[in-house]
Amino acid sequence: MNSLKNIFTGKTPLNFDADNISGSEVVINNENFYKISNVSSMRPFFMSIVSPYNHWLFISSNGALSAGRKDKDNALFPYYTDDKITESHEITGSKTILHVVDGDSSKLWEPFKVQNLSPYKISRNIYKNLRGTKVIFEEINYDLGLTYSYAWNTCDKYGFVRKSELINNEDKVVEVRIIDGIQNILPWGVEAYTQNSTSNLVDAYKRSELETDAGIGIYAMSAILVDKAEPSEALKSNIVWSLGLEDSKKLLSSMQLNDFRRIGIVNEELDIKAEKGAYFLNKS
């Protein structure tokens, strides 16, 4: 029996090329980093990001993460074991979807999606600074001539900072529609045991609201879960806000991602109940 050489989904050939893995030290913005090239050719591995403050962050090489402040009961993303975190990369942490538009058609690109399903020639690299306080994920799309990257680090005043960047590598104008952000954001007041044992019930009590003037996403519980016949209001919340992409639409959930994949258009979300929290920017 001969091995299969060309694999298609419909009429689209899939890219299964495994590139050589290598490591090197590089300098980015006058800061030393260790770079792993073609990291997607490796099995996923786990990393920690250190902080001089009270942040903790554990992240898989596929982008899924858990993070919070002080302890596991003050998590911004769910605190699970490393295998569950790695398996949650499609629903937790960073998510980016792009349409590279040509007239009334487009080429759909989702950086850091499972590489075996990519129709493009791509390479993925990870950079971690030598102090261990910052990590950068980079995907180069050679077919589209674009490079997308995002970085995680911490700040005592503002909490966790995610910075993303899209670079045009060619000398031509490219029209892009983009959704970029984070998903599976926890509201304040969800302890690790509660999330692990009753996560579906926790989802039912979630409420995400948008403060439209400042573009702030507010993530809170409608009430704190207690096993008593008494009121238990949730008087605190987690918040997410952004700089850049002015006049962008804001999404507070992942519910419209498939609509964006299909038609490239979404509606801004102002108040979402009983869904996992998210914070996405949409710009054309």
mmCIF file of C-alpha atoms in Angstrom:
data_model
loop_
_atom_site.group_PDB
_atom_site.id
_atom_site.type_symbol
_atom_site.label_atom_id
_atom_site.label_comp_id
_atom_site.label_asym_id
_atom_site.label_seq_id
_atom_site.Cartn_x
_atom_site.Cartn_y
_atom_site.Cartn_z
ATOM 1 C CA MET A 1 0.000 0.000 0.000
ATOM 2 C CA ASN A 2 1.450 3.366 -1.039
ATOM 3 C CA SER A 3 1.504 6.360 1.297
ATOM 4 C CA LEU A 4 -0.685 9.340 0.403
ATOM 5 C CA LYS A 5 1.215 12.367 -0.875
ATOM 6 C CA ASN A 6 -1.427 15.054 -1.517
ATOM 7 C CA ILE A 7 -4.282 15.591 0.956
ATOM 8 C CA PHE A 8 -7.227 17.858 0.149
ATOM 9 C CA THR A 9 -10.235 19.277 1.974
ATOM 10 C CA GLY A 10 -12.646 19.777 -0.902
ATOM 11 C CA LYS A 11 -10.383 21.350 -3.551
ATOM 12 C CA THR A 12 -8.008 22.890 -1.009
ATOM 13 C CA PRO A 13 -4.642 21.169 -0.462
ATOM 14 C CA LEU A 14 -3.567 20.902 3.168
ATOM 15 C CA ASN A 15 -0.069 21.723 4.350
ATOM 16 C CA PHE A 16 1.522 18.964 6.442
ATOM 17 C CA ASP A 17 5.127 20.083 5.996
ATOM 18 C CA ALA A 18 7.210 19.655 9.174
ATOM 19 C CA ASP A 19 9.965 22.261 9.264
ATOM 20 C CA ASN A 20 13.232 21.920 11.137
ATOM 21 C CA ILE A 21 13.157 23.011 14.764
ATOM 22 C CA SER A 22 15.954 25.271 15.970
ATOM 23 C CA GLY A 23 16.789 27.559 18.866
ATOM 24 C CA SER A 24 18.766 30.786 19.011
ATOM 25 C CA GLU A 25 19.199 34.000 20.970
ATOM 26 C CA VAL A 26 17.855 37.157 19.308
ATOM 27 C CA VAL A 27 17.441 40.815 20.234
ATOM 28 C CA ILE A 28 14.009 42.479 19.964
ATOM 29 C CA ASN A 29 13.653 46.154 20.904
ATOM 30 C CA ASN A 30 16.993 46.052 22.742
ATOM 31 C CA GLU A 31 15.887 43.048 24.812
ATOM 32 C CA ASN A 32 17.383 39.549 24.664
ATOM 33 C CA PHE A 33 15.048 36.682 23.812
ATOM 34 C CA TYR A 34 15.425 32.954 23.229
ATOM 35 C CA LYS A 35 13.690 31.946 19.997
ATOM 36 C CA ILE A 36 12.316 28.518 19.116
ATOM 37 C CA SER A 37 11.737 28.367 15.356
ATOM 38 C CA ASN A 38 8.983 26.168 13.882
ATOM 39 C CA VAL A 39 7.643 25.403 17.341
ATOM 40 C CA SER A 40 4.472 23.835 15.917
ATOM 41 C CA SER A 41 6.579 20.887 14.719
ATOM 42 C CA MET A 42 7.099 20.011 18.407
ATOM 43 C CA ARG A 43 4.665 18.475 20.831
ATOM 44 C CA PRO A 44 2.993 21.192 22.953
ATOM 45 C CA PHE A 45 4.935 22.122 26.073
ATOM 46 C CA PHE A 46 4.184 24.233 29.126
ATOM 47 C CA MET A 47 5.802 27.486 30.235
ATOM 48 C CA SER A 48 5.501 29.868 33.166
ATOM 49 C CA ILE A 49 5.847 33.652 33.052
ATOM 50 C CA VAL A 50 7.314 35.226 36.186
ATOM 51 C CA SER A 51 6.370 38.606 37.614
ATOM 52 C CA PRO A 52 7.874 40.918 40.249
ATOM 53 C CA TYR A 53 4.324 41.579 41.437
ATOM 54 C CA ASN A 54 1.526 39.157 42.390
ATOM 55 C CA HIS A 55 0.757 37.826 38.898
ATOM 56 C CA TRP A 56 0.919 34.177 37.921
ATOM 57 C CA LEU A 57 0.669 32.893 34.345
ATOM 58 C CA PHE A 58 1.045 29.388 32.910
ATOM 59 C CA ILE A 59 0.857 29.060 29.142
ATOM 60 C CA SER A 60 1.093 26.248 26.597
ATOM 61 C CA SER A 61 3.160 26.549 23.433
ATOM 62 C CA ASN A 62 -0.131 26.380 21.494
ATOM 63 C CA GLY A 63 -1.334 29.582 23.212
ATOM 64 C CA ALA A 64 -3.797 28.229 25.786
ATOM 65 C CA LEU A 65 -3.218 29.637 29.244
ATOM 66 C CA SER A 66 -4.277 30.101 32.834
ATOM 67 C CA ALA A 67 -3.505 33.359 34.614
ATOM 68 C CA GLY A 68 -4.494 35.406 37.623
ATOM 69 C CA ARG A 69 -3.300 37.399 40.618
ATOM 70 C CA LYS A 70 -2.441 36.320 44.182
ATOM 71 C CA ASP A 71 -3.654 32.714 43.985
ATOM 72 C CA LYS A 72 -5.726 30.223 41.991
ATOM 73 C CA ASP A 73 -8.970 31.634 43.442
ATOM 74 C CA ASN A 74 -8.329 34.975 41.733
ATOM 75 C CA ALA A 75 -7.964 33.701 38.172
ATOM 76 C CA LEU A 76 -8.624 35.678 34.996
ATOM 77 C CA PHE A 77 -8.612 32.468 32.925
ATOM 78 C CA PRO A 78 -9.655 29.098 34.424
ATOM 79 C CA TYR A 79 -7.091 27.371 36.634
ATOM 80 C CA TYR A 80 -6.789 23.770 35.444
ATOM 81 C CA THR A 81 -4.079 21.126 35.203
ATOM 82 C CA ASP A 82 -1.596 21.593 32.360
ATOM 83 C CA ASP A 83 -3.133 18.894 30.140
ATOM 84 C CA LYS A 84 -6.592 20.492 30.323
ATOM 85 C CA ILE A 85 -5.131 23.934 29.648
ATOM 86 C CA THR A 86 -3.281 22.662 26.563
ATOM 87 C CA GLU A 87 -6.442 20.976 25.269
ATOM 88 C CA SER A 88 -8.455 24.207 25.663
ATOM 89 C CA HIS A 89 -6.487 26.250 23.113
ATOM 90 C CA GLU A 90 -9.518 26.722 20.838
ATOM 91 C CA ILE A 91 -11.675 28.264 23.588
ATOM 92 C CA THR A 92 -9.257 29.853 26.085
ATOM 93 C CA GLY A 93 -6.779 32.687 25.640
ATOM 94 C CA SER A 94 -5.879 34.470 22.417
ATOM 95 C CA LYS A 95 -7.977 34.153 19.273
ATOM 96 C CA THR A 96 -7.467 35.945 15.959
ATOM 97 C CA ILE A 97 -9.388 35.623 12.688
ATOM 98 C CA LEU A 98 -8.557 37.569 9.520
ATOM 99 C CA HIS A 99 -10.167 38.026 6.131
ATOM 100 C CA VAL A 100 -7.696 39.192 3.479
ATOM 101 C CA VAL A 101 -10.211 40.835 1.164
ATOM 102 C CA ASP A 102 -10.150 40.896 -2.639
ATOM 103 C CA GLY A 103 -13.348 42.456 -3.990
ATOM 104 C CA ASP A 104 -16.319 40.455 -2.718
ATOM 105 C CA SER A 105 -14.187 37.413 -1.859
ATOM 106 C CA SER A 106 -11.500 36.832 0.747
ATOM 107 C CA LYS A 107 -8.874 34.461 2.048
ATOM 108 C CA LEU A 108 -9.597 33.330 5.595
ATOM 109 C CA TRP A 109 -6.621 33.041 7.950
ATOM 110 C CA GLU A 110 -6.692 31.979 11.600
ATOM 111 C CA PRO A 111 -3.204 32.289 13.100
ATOM 112 C CA PHE A 112 -2.234 29.520 15.540
ATOM 113 C CA LYS A 113 -5.075 27.220 14.577
ATOM 114 C CA VAL A 114 -4.140 23.548 14.277
ATOM 115 C CA GLN A 115 -1.366 23.619 11.664
ATOM 116 C CA ASN A 116 -2.396 20.351 10.028
ATOM 117 C CA LEU A 117 -5.585 22.076 8.862
ATOM 118 C CA SER A 118 -3.810 25.076 7.322
ATOM 119 C CA PRO A 119 -3.944 25.518 3.542
ATOM 120 C CA TYR A 120 -1.078 28.039 3.774
ATOM 121 C CA LYS A 121 2.684 27.785 3.952
ATOM 122 C CA ILE A 122 3.365 29.091 7.450
ATOM 123 C CA SER A 123 5.951 29.004 10.205
ATOM 124 C CA ARG A 124 5.380 29.534 13.912
ATOM 125 C CA ASN A 125 7.941 30.813 16.362
ATOM 126 C CA ILE A 126 8.017 31.478 20.097
ATOM 127 C CA TYR A 127 10.229 34.058 21.820
ATOM 128 C CA LYS A 128 10.740 34.231 25.584
ATOM 129 C CA ASN A 129 12.880 36.945 27.123
ATOM 130 C CA LEU A 130 15.825 35.828 29.222
ATOM 131 C CA ARG A 131 14.281 37.215 32.402
ATOM 132 C CA GLY A 132 11.217 35.031 31.851
ATOM 133 C CA THR A 133 8.744 37.924 32.130
ATOM 134 C CA LYS A 134 7.504 38.052 28.529
ATOM 135 C CA VAL A 135 6.564 35.587 25.780
ATOM 136 C CA ILE A 136 5.862 36.319 22.096
ATOM 137 C CA PHE A 137 3.959 34.069 19.669
ATOM 138 C CA GLU A 138 4.584 34.674 15.966
ATOM 139 C CA GLU A 139 3.068 33.174 12.810
ATOM 140 C CA ILE A 140 4.466 34.037 9.371
ATOM 141 C CA ASN A 141 2.122 33.399 6.445
ATOM 142 C CA TYR A 142 4.308 33.198 3.336
ATOM 143 C CA ASP A 143 1.377 32.791 0.950
ATOM 144 C CA LEU A 144 -0.407 35.954 2.135
ATOM 145 C CA GLY A 145 2.764 37.924 2.855
ATOM 146 C CA LEU A 146 1.643 38.717 6.407
ATOM 147 C CA THR A 147 3.079 38.182 9.885
ATOM 148 C CA TYR A 148 0.905 38.174 12.994
ATOM 149 C CA SER A 149 2.266 38.143 16.533
ATOM 150 C CA TYR A 150 1.078 38.700 20.076
ATOM 151 C CA ALA A 151 2.909 38.996 23.390
ATOM 152 C CA TRP A 152 2.012 38.463 27.046
ATOM 153 C CA ASN A 153 3.625 40.253 29.970
ATOM 154 C CA THR A 154 2.547 41.811 33.276
ATOM 155 C CA CYS A 155 2.221 45.247 34.834
ATOM 156 C CA ASP A 156 1.521 46.019 38.491
ATOM 157 C CA LYS A 157 -0.868 48.876 37.688
ATOM 158 C CA TYR A 158 -2.766 47.391 34.744
ATOM 159 C CA GLY A 159 -2.506 43.638 35.345
ATOM 160 C CA PHE A 160 -1.900 41.400 32.336
ATOM 161 C CA VAL A 161 -0.875 43.104 29.103
ATOM 162 C CA ARG A 162 -1.397 41.505 25.696
ATOM 163 C CA LYS A 163 0.074 43.294 22.678
ATOM 164 C CA SER A 164 -0.698 42.124 19.141
ATOM 165 C CA GLU A 165 0.747 43.212 15.809
ATOM 166 C CA LEU A 166 0.010 42.542 12.128
ATOM 167 C CA ILE A 167 2.812 43.238 9.635
ATOM 168 C CA ASN A 168 2.534 43.445 5.842
ATOM 169 C CA ASN A 169 5.703 41.878 4.418
ATOM 170 C CA GLU A 170 5.053 42.893 0.805
ATOM 171 C CA ASP A 171 5.086 46.180 -1.131
ATOM 172 C CA LYS A 172 1.372 46.305 -1.829
ATOM 173 C CA VAL A 173 -1.713 47.503 -0.003
ATOM 174 C CA VAL A 174 -3.707 44.729 1.666
ATOM 175 C CA GLU A 175 -7.310 45.094 2.825
ATOM 176 C CA VAL A 176 -7.937 43.139 6.015
ATOM 177 C CA ARG A 177 -10.935 42.502 8.226
ATOM 178 C CA ILE A 178 -9.869 41.290 11.649
ATOM 179 C CA ILE A 179 -11.193 39.990 14.940
ATOM 180 C CA ASP A 180 -8.546 39.916 17.654
ATOM 181 C CA GLY A 181 -8.737 39.379 21.397
ATOM 182 C CA ILE A 182 -9.088 36.915 24.238
ATOM 183 C CA GLN A 183 -11.765 34.462 25.320
ATOM 184 C CA ASN A 184 -12.963 32.448 28.322
ATOM 185 C CA ILE A 185 -12.467 35.384 30.700
ATOM 186 C CA LEU A 186 -13.599 34.614 34.235
ATOM 187 C CA PRO A 187 -15.639 37.061 36.298
ATOM 188 C CA TRP A 188 -14.520 38.025 39.779
ATOM 189 C CA GLY A 189 -15.574 35.692 42.594
ATOM 190 C CA VAL A 190 -15.153 32.272 40.952
ATOM 191 C CA GLU A 191 -12.931 30.070 43.099
ATOM 192 C CA ALA A 192 -10.879 27.292 41.504
ATOM 193 C CA TYR A 193 -12.866 24.502 43.175
ATOM 194 C CA THR A 194 -16.148 26.027 41.995
ATOM 195 C CA GLN A 195 -14.874 26.374 38.423
ATOM 196 C CA ASN A 196 -13.591 22.793 38.344
ATOM 197 C CA SER A 197 -16.668 21.198 39.897
ATOM 198 C CA THR A 198 -19.590 23.330 38.653
ATOM 199 C CA SER A 199 -18.305 25.221 35.608
ATOM 200 C CA ASN A 200 -21.598 24.933 33.715
ATOM 201 C CA LEU A 201 -23.486 26.459 36.650
ATOM 202 C CA VAL A 202 -20.874 29.221 36.834
ATOM 203 C CA ASP A 203 -21.520 29.998 33.153
ATOM 204 C CA ALA A 204 -25.224 30.432 33.907
ATOM 205 C CA TYR A 205 -24.441 33.214 36.402
ATOM 206 C CA LYS A 206 -21.979 35.108 34.199
ATOM 207 C CA ARG A 207 -22.726 38.576 32.885
ATOM 208 C CA SER A 208 -20.504 40.597 30.538
ATOM 209 C CA GLU A 209 -21.199 44.282 29.890
ATOM 210 C CA LEU A 210 -19.573 46.923 27.698
ATOM 211 C CA GLU A 211 -18.983 50.463 28.937
ATOM 212 C CA THR A 212 -19.246 52.086 25.532
ATOM 213 C CA ASP A 213 -17.600 55.454 26.234
ATOM 214 C CA ALA A 214 -14.269 53.913 27.260
ATOM 215 C CA GLY A 215 -14.636 50.514 25.552
ATOM 216 C CA ILE A 216 -14.219 48.631 28.839
ATOM 217 C CA GLY A 217 -15.455 45.054 29.158
ATOM 218 C CA ILE A 218 -16.886 44.332 32.625
ATOM 219 C CA TYR A 219 -17.101 40.676 33.714
ATOM 220 C CA ALA A 220 -19.101 39.847 36.848
ATOM 221 C CA MET A 221 -21.362 37.236 38.386
ATOM 222 C CA SER A 222 -25.067 37.976 38.663
ATOM 223 C CA ALA A 223 -24.705 36.567 42.183
ATOM 224 C CA ILE A 224 -22.092 34.653 44.154
ATOM 225 C CA LEU A 225 -22.830 30.933 44.291
ATOM 226 C CA VAL A 226 -23.729 29.954 47.872
ATOM 227 C CA ASP A 227 -25.572 26.965 49.306
ATOM 228 C CA LYS A 228 -27.784 29.081 51.526
ATOM 229 C CA ALA A 229 -31.187 30.731 51.213
ATOM 230 C CA GLU A 230 -29.792 34.247 51.422
ATOM 231 C CA PRO A 231 -28.841 37.007 48.979
ATOM 232 C CA SER A 232 -25.207 37.074 47.907
ATOM 233 C CA GLU A 233 -24.427 39.938 45.561
ATOM 234 C CA ALA A 234 -21.250 40.065 43.485
ATOM 235 C CA LEU A 235 -19.977 43.604 44.069
ATOM 236 C CA LYS A 236 -16.660 43.311 42.206
ATOM 237 C CA SER A 237 -15.707 42.496 38.627
ATOM 238 C CA ASN A 238 -12.800 41.815 36.305
ATOM 239 C CA ILE A 239 -12.284 44.332 33.517
ATOM 240 C CA VAL A 240 -10.562 44.335 30.123
ATOM 241 C CA TRP A 241 -9.786 47.401 27.994
ATOM 242 C CA SER A 242 -7.686 48.171 24.951
ATOM 243 C CA LEU A 243 -5.588 50.758 23.123
ATOM 244 C CA GLY A 244 -5.345 50.897 19.340
ATOM 245 C CA LEU A 245 -7.797 49.979 16.571
ATOM 246 C CA GLU A 246 -9.833 53.120 17.177
ATOM 247 C CA ASP A 247 -13.554 52.986 16.334
ATOM 248 C CA SER A 248 -13.488 49.189 16.428
ATOM 249 C CA LYS A 249 -16.502 47.110 17.378
ATOM 250 C CA LYS A 250 -16.277 45.243 20.690
ATOM 251 C CA LEU A 251 -17.481 41.680 21.290
ATOM 252 C CA LEU A 252 -18.055 40.254 24.779
ATOM 253 C CA SER A 253 -18.446 36.597 23.775
ATOM 254 C CA SER A 254 -17.340 34.093 21.145
ATOM 255 C CA MET A 255 -20.854 33.598 19.779
ATOM 256 C CA GLN A 256 -20.327 35.599 16.566
ATOM 257 C CA LEU A 257 -16.975 34.120 15.551
ATOM 258 C CA ASN A 258 -18.550 31.705 13.085
ATOM 259 C CA ASP A 259 -20.588 34.556 11.588
ATOM 260 C CA PHE A 260 -17.360 36.480 11.044
ATOM 261 C CA ARG A 261 -15.734 33.447 9.425
ATOM 262 C CA ARG A 262 -18.732 33.062 7.127
ATOM 263 C CA ILE A 263 -19.551 36.664 6.072
ATOM 264 C CA GLY A 264 -16.892 38.889 7.674
ATOM 265 C CA ILE A 265 -19.420 41.038 9.576
ATOM 266 C CA VAL A 266 -20.397 41.153 13.271
ATOM 267 C CA ASN A 267 -22.532 43.358 15.516
ATOM 268 C CA GLU A 268 -21.180 45.025 18.639
ATOM 269 C CA GLU A 269 -22.212 43.331 21.892
ATOM 270 C CA LEU A 270 -23.288 45.433 24.881
ATOM 271 C CA ASP A 271 -24.701 42.979 27.423
ATOM 272 C CA ILE A 272 -24.210 39.204 27.347
ATOM 273 C CA LYS A 273 -25.601 36.796 29.943
ATOM 274 C CA ALA A 274 -24.877 33.121 30.666
ATOM 275 C CA GLU A 275 -21.932 32.868 28.241
ATOM 276 C CA LYS A 276 -18.183 32.595 28.688
ATOM 277 C CA GLY A 277 -16.680 36.069 28.700
ATOM 278 C CA ALA A 278 -14.515 37.363 25.859
ATOM 279 C CA TYR A 279 -13.077 40.653 24.661
ATOM 280 C CA PHE A 280 -12.621 41.004 20.921
ATOM 281 C CA LEU A 281 -11.934 43.987 18.695
ATOM 282 C CA ASN A 282 -13.353 43.974 15.165
ATOM 283 C CA LYS A 283 -12.003 46.352 12.525
ATOM 284 C CA SER A 284 -12.134 46.525 8.745
#
